[in-house]
Amino acid sequence: MSRTQYYTAATLDGFIADPDNSLEWLFSRKRDEAGALDYAGFIADVGAIAMGSTTYEWIVDYEDSSGKWPYEQPSWVFTHRELPAFTDAQIEFVSGDVAPVHEKLVRAAGGKNVWIVGGGDLAGQFADAGLLDEVLVTIAPVTLGAGAPLLPRRIELSLEEVARNGDFVCARFGVVR
Ligand SMILES: NC(=O)c1ccc[n+]([C@@H]2O[C@H](COP(=O)([O-])OP(=O)(O)OC[C@H]3O[C@@H](n4cnc5c(N)ncnc54)[C@H](OP(=O)(O)O)[C@@H]3O)[C@@H](O)[C@H]2O)c1
């Protein structure tokens, strides 16, 4: 059955990016590509993607040299602004209530999972609407003190799985409804 998953990396103090939107604290760590919560295994089961505009703009900057959208799955980007689009990518810009967009995501996913890439508040909007099933997080051995928050809400979770991958603690939580 299709699950809506927030899959991300975070610092021990709950940030997914530093105050300059940098992920240097993440990319400098050891991680086994075939280990727990590995990206290839995860993305193989994803059929549709949603993200907020800061995350989108980070990808635009990061992928600038190739000019290619990194995902094959149909993607929805939440924004109130007009953002530069990638050619040859299935991206829809949307705003407001996440519930009608979630219906589209699930339909597009065709039985596969829906990935909420981030940020934390957007994942929280899906949780508020009762539409988030899981939080999968790889925790890096670092604290930052400030940055973009992992999940700025009170959400009850149940720990379903925990493992080590290289420098990271990997945990899969179910959202308690
Ligand atoms: N560690 C990781 O693995 C990981 C994963 C994902 C992201 N990140 C990073 O974490 C940071 C996240 O940034 P962020 O916290 O600012 O979150 P974000 O969700 O990427 O962007 C937030 C913005 O999205 C737009 N938005 C959100 N909800 C909306 C809605 N319902 N309707 C319309 N627009 C909406 C708003 O911008 P506008 O309306 O002004 O456009 C809002 O300011 C980025 O630096 C990203 O690169 C890290």
PDB file of C-alpha atoms in Angstrom, residues 6-100:
ATOM      1  CA  TYR A   6       9.185  12.211   4.974  1.00  0.00           C
ATOM      2  CA  TYR A   7      12.706  10.875   4.269  1.00  0.00           C
ATOM      3  CA  THR A   8      15.560  13.160   5.217  1.00  0.00           C
ATOM      4  CA  ALA A   9      18.845  13.583   7.010  1.00  0.00           C
ATOM      5  CA  ALA A  10      19.090  15.705  10.135  1.00  0.00           C
ATOM      6  CA  THR A  11      21.515  16.853  12.789  1.00  0.00           C
ATOM      7  CA  LEU A  12      21.202  15.535  16.327  1.00  0.00           C
ATOM      8  CA  ASP A  13      19.556  18.816  17.337  1.00  0.00           C
ATOM      9  CA  GLY A  14      16.935  18.544  14.624  1.00  0.00           C
ATOM     10  CA  PHE A  15      18.030  20.648  11.664  1.00  0.00           C
ATOM     11  CA  ILE A  16      17.971  19.577   8.008  1.00  0.00           C
ATOM     12  CA  ALA A  17      20.082  22.484   6.718  1.00  0.00           C
ATOM     13  CA  ASP A  18      22.308  25.066   8.348  1.00  0.00           C
ATOM     14  CA  PRO A  19      21.270  28.759   8.460  1.00  0.00           C
ATOM     15  CA  ASP A  20      22.830  29.261   4.977  1.00  0.00           C
ATOM     16  CA  ASN A  21      20.888  26.255   3.566  1.00  0.00           C
ATOM     17  CA  SER A  22      24.159  24.320   3.369  1.00  0.00           C
ATOM     18  CA  LEU A  23      24.342  20.528   3.690  1.00  0.00           C
ATOM     19  CA  GLU A  24      28.127  20.430   4.163  1.00  0.00           C
ATOM     20  CA  TRP A  25      27.600  18.900   7.625  1.00  0.00           C
ATOM     21  CA  LEU A  26      25.820  16.007   5.851  1.00  0.00           C
ATOM     22  CA  PHE A  27      27.973  15.327   2.803  1.00  0.00           C
ATOM     23  CA  SER A  28      31.180  15.244   4.842  1.00  0.00           C
ATOM     24  CA  ARG A  29      30.088  12.056   6.729  1.00  0.00           C
ATOM     25  CA  LYS A  30      30.615   8.373   5.997  1.00  0.00           C
ATOM     26  CA  ARG A  31      27.576   6.482   4.746  1.00  0.00           C
ATOM     27  CA  ASP A  32      27.314   3.052   3.085  1.00  0.00           C
ATOM     28  CA  GLU A  33      25.320   3.471  -0.142  1.00  0.00           C
ATOM     29  CA  ALA A  34      23.883  -0.015   0.343  1.00  0.00           C
ATOM     30  CA  GLY A  35      23.345   0.295   4.119  1.00  0.00           C
ATOM     31  CA  ALA A  36      20.316   1.078   6.293  1.00  0.00           C
ATOM     32  CA  LEU A  37      17.823   3.591   4.829  1.00  0.00           C
ATOM     33  CA  ASP A  38      19.898   3.703   1.643  1.00  0.00           C
ATOM     34  CA  TYR A  39      18.725   6.162  -0.985  1.00  0.00           C
ATOM     35  CA  ALA A  40      18.647   3.706  -3.915  1.00  0.00           C
ATOM     36  CA  GLY A  41      16.412   1.271  -2.027  1.00  0.00           C
ATOM     37  CA  PHE A  42      14.178   4.096  -0.863  1.00  0.00           C
ATOM     38  CA  ILE A  43      13.740   5.926  -4.174  1.00  0.00           C
ATOM     39  CA  ALA A  44      12.981   2.676  -6.041  1.00  0.00           C
ATOM     40  CA  ASP A  45       9.632   2.561  -4.194  1.00  0.00           C
ATOM     41  CA  VAL A  46       8.776   6.261  -4.664  1.00  0.00           C
ATOM     42  CA  GLY A  47       6.205   7.186  -7.317  1.00  0.00           C
ATOM     43  CA  ALA A  48       5.694  10.915  -6.686  1.00  0.00           C
ATOM     44  CA  ILE A  49       7.525  13.746  -4.937  1.00  0.00           C
ATOM     45  CA  ALA A  50       6.615  16.958  -3.089  1.00  0.00           C
ATOM     46  CA  MET A  51       8.837  19.734  -1.736  1.00  0.00           C
ATOM     47  CA  GLY A  52       8.845  23.370  -0.672  1.00  0.00           C
ATOM     48  CA  SER A  53      10.428  26.196  -2.604  1.00  0.00           C
ATOM     49  CA  THR A  54      13.640  26.532  -0.537  1.00  0.00           C
ATOM     50  CA  THR A  55      14.436  22.888  -1.186  1.00  0.00           C
ATOM     51  CA  TYR A  56      13.589  23.341  -4.868  1.00  0.00           C
ATOM     52  CA  GLU A  57      15.831  26.389  -5.160  1.00  0.00           C
ATOM     53  CA  TRP A  58      18.643  24.487  -3.438  1.00  0.00           C
ATOM     54  CA  ILE A  59      18.306  21.740  -6.074  1.00  0.00           C
ATOM     55  CA  VAL A  60      18.227  24.350  -8.870  1.00  0.00           C
ATOM     56  CA  ASP A  61      21.527  25.781  -7.586  1.00  0.00           C
ATOM     57  CA  TYR A  62      23.077  22.412  -6.843  1.00  0.00           C
ATOM     58  CA  GLU A  63      22.173  20.859 -10.204  1.00  0.00           C
ATOM     59  CA  ASP A  64      23.050  24.007 -12.111  1.00  0.00           C
ATOM     60  CA  SER A  65      26.037  22.521 -13.891  1.00  0.00           C
ATOM     61  CA  SER A  66      24.041  19.617 -15.379  1.00  0.00           C
ATOM     62  CA  GLY A  67      20.805  21.596 -15.816  1.00  0.00           C
ATOM     63  CA  LYS A  68      18.934  18.361 -15.226  1.00  0.00           C
ATOM     64  CA  TRP A  69      16.115  17.703 -12.739  1.00  0.00           C
ATOM     65  CA  PRO A  70      17.394  14.803 -10.605  1.00  0.00           C
ATOM     66  CA  TYR A  71      14.083  12.923 -10.245  1.00  0.00           C
ATOM     67  CA  GLU A  72      12.194  10.763 -12.728  1.00  0.00           C
ATOM     68  CA  GLN A  73       9.035  10.842 -10.642  1.00  0.00           C
ATOM     69  CA  PRO A  74       6.341  13.483 -11.211  1.00  0.00           C
ATOM     70  CA  SER A  75       7.021  16.287  -8.717  1.00  0.00           C
ATOM     71  CA  TRP A  76       5.014  19.027  -7.007  1.00  0.00           C
ATOM     72  CA  VAL A  77       6.694  22.171  -5.660  1.00  0.00           C
ATOM     73  CA  PHE A  78       4.880  24.349  -3.101  1.00  0.00           C
ATOM     74  CA  THR A  79       5.425  28.074  -3.588  1.00  0.00           C
ATOM     75  CA  HIS A  80       3.604  31.402  -3.758  1.00  0.00           C
ATOM     76  CA  ARG A  81       6.156  32.664  -6.282  1.00  0.00           C
ATOM     77  CA  GLU A  82       7.118  32.084  -9.893  1.00  0.00           C
ATOM     78  CA  LEU A  83      10.205  29.903  -9.947  1.00  0.00           C
ATOM     79  CA  PRO A  84      12.501  28.903 -12.794  1.00  0.00           C
ATOM     80  CA  ALA A  85      11.400  25.593 -14.319  1.00  0.00           C
ATOM     81  CA  PHE A  86      13.502  22.718 -15.599  1.00  0.00           C
ATOM     82  CA  THR A  87      12.880  21.658 -19.172  1.00  0.00           C
ATOM     83  CA  ASP A  88      11.960  18.002 -19.701  1.00  0.00           C
ATOM     84  CA  ALA A  89      10.854  17.595 -16.075  1.00  0.00           C
ATOM     85  CA  GLN A  90       7.398  16.771 -14.771  1.00  0.00           C
ATOM     86  CA  ILE A  91       7.060  19.517 -12.179  1.00  0.00           C
ATOM     87  CA  GLU A  92       3.892  21.279 -11.096  1.00  0.00           C
ATOM     88  CA  PHE A  93       4.019  24.431  -8.945  1.00  0.00           C
ATOM     89  CA  VAL A  94       1.231  24.570  -6.374  1.00  0.00           C
ATOM     90  CA  SER A  95       0.240  26.545  -3.291  1.00  0.00           C
ATOM     91  CA  GLY A  96      -2.086  26.382  -0.308  1.00  0.00           C
ATOM     92  CA  ASP A  97      -3.850  23.348   1.152  1.00  0.00           C
ATOM     93  CA  VAL A  98      -1.784  20.179   0.866  1.00  0.00           C
ATOM     94  CA  ALA A  99      -4.813  17.816   0.849  1.00  0.00           C
ATOM     95  CA  PRO A 100      -5.884  18.229  -2.808  1.00  0.00           C
TER      96      PRO A 100
END
